Coordinates of C-alpha atoms in Angstrom, one line a residue:
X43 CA -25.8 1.3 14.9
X44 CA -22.2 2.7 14.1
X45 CA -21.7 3.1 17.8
X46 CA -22.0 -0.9 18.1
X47 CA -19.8 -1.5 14.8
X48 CA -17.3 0.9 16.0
X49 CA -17.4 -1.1 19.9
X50 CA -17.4 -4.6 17.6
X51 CA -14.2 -3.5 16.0
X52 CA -12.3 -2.0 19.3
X53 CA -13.5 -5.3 21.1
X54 CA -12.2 -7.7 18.7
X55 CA -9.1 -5.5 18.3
X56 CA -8.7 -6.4 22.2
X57 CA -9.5 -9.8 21.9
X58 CA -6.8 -11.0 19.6
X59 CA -4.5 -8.5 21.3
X60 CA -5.3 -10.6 24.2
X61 CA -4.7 -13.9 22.3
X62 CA -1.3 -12.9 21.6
X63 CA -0.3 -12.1 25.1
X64 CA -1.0 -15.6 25.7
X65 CA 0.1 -17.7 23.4
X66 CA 3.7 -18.2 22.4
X67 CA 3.6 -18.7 18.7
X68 CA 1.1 -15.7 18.2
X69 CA 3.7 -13.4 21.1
X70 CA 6.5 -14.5 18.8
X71 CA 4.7 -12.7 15.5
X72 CA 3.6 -9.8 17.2
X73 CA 6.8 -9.2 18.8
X74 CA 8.3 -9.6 15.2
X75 CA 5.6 -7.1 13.6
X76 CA 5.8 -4.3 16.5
X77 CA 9.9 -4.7 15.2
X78 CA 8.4 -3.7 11.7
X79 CA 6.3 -0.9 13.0
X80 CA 9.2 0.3 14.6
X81 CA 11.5 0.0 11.2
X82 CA 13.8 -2.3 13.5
X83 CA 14.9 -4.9 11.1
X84 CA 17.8 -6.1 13.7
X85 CA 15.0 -7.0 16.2
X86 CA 12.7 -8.5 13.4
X87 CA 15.3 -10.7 12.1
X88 CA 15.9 -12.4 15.0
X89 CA 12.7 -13.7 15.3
X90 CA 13.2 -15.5 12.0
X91 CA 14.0 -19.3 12.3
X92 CA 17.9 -19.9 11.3
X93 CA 17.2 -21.1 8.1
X94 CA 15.8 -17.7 7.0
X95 CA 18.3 -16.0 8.6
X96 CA 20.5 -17.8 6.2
X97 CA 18.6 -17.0 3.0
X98 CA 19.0 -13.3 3.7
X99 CA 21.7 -13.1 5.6
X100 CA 21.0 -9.5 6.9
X101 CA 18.6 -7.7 8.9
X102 CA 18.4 -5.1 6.0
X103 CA 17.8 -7.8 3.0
X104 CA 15.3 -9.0 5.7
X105 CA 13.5 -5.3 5.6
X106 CA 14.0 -5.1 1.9
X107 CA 12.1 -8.4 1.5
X108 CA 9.5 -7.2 4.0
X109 CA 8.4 -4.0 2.7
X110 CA 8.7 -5.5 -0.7
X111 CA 7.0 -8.6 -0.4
X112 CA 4.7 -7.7 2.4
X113 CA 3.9 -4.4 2.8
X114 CA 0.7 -5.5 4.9
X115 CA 3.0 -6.8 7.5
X116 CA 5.5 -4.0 7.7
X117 CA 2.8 -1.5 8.0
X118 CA -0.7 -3.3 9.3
X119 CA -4.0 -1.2 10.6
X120 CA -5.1 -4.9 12.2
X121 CA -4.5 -8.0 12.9
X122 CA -6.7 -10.6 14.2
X123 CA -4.9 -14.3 15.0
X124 CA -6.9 -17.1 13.9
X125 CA -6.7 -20.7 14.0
X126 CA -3.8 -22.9 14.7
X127 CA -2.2 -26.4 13.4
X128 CA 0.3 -28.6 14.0
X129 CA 1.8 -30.7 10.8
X130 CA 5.1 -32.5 10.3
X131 CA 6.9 -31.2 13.5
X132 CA 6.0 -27.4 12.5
X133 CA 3.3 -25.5 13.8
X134 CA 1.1 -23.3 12.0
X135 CA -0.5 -19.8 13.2
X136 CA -3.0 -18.2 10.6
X137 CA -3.2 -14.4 10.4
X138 CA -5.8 -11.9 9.1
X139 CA -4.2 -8.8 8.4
X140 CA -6.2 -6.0 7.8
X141 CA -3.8 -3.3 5.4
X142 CA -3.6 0.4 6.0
X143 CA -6.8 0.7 3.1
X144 CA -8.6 -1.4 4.9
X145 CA -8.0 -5.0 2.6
X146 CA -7.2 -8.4 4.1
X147 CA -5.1 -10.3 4.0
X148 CA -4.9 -14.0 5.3
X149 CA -0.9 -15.5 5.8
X150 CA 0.0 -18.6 7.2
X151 CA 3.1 -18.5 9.7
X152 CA 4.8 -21.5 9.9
X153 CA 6.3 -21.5 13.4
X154 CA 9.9 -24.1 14.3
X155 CA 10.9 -24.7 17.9
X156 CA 14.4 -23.8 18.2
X157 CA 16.8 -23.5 21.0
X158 CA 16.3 -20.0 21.2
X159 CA 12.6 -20.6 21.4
X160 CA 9.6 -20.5 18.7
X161 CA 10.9 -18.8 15.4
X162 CA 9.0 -17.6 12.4
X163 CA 9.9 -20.3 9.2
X164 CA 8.4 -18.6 6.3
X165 CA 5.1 -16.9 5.9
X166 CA 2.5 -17.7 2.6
X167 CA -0.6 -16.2 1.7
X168 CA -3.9 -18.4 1.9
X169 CA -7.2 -18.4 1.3
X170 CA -9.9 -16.9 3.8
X171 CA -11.3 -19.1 6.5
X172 CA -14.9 -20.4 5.1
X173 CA -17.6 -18.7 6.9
X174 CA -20.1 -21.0 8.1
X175 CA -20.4 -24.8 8.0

């Protein structure tokens, strides 16, 4: 029985690994998190739309914010991407993050499209998805 919940965990691990490779908005937060893993707030920041550039106005408030604010994202031990929605010309990417002691966390990324491509817009914590209908 632990052999199959350890296999469920790896496998769904994959799967949303997989997701990201193949969707932009989801490649555009991962590539911003793997920054974070790496402590490279340079790289991280530039994943964040202009306007939040221009809140912080550094890479290093940027970090500061991060590992202040969201410690989950700076330092995850999973993430799973969930659903998706579009509203008011942005587009929305939901996120389960699972922290380092094994909590989740749900966070809706809102997602612009810029001339440099899709950037993060802000990020807010929401409910988890209902299970079942």
């Amino acid at each position: 029985m632990r052999a199959l919940l350890i296999f469920l965990v790896l496998a769904l691990g994959t799967v949303s690994a997989a997701k990201a490779q193949d969707d932009p908005l989801s490649e555009v937060i991962q590539s911003q998190i793997d920054a974070f893993l790496a402590d490279d707030f340079a790289t991280a920041f530039t994943f964040a739309s202009p306007m939040i550039q221009g809140m912080f106005g550094t890479s290093e408030n940027f970090g500061m914010m991060v590992r202040r604010g969201y410690p989950m994202v700076h330092r995850p031990g999973r993430i799973a991407y969930l659903d998706q929605r579009v509203e008011e010309g942005a587009s929305y990417q939901t996120v389960e993050i699972i922290d380092q002691s094994g909590r989740a966390h749900y966070l809706e990324y809102e997602m612009v499209q810029t001339p440099s491509g899709w950037q993060i817009n802000g990020v807010r914590f929401v409910a988890p998805p209902s299970v079942g209908a």
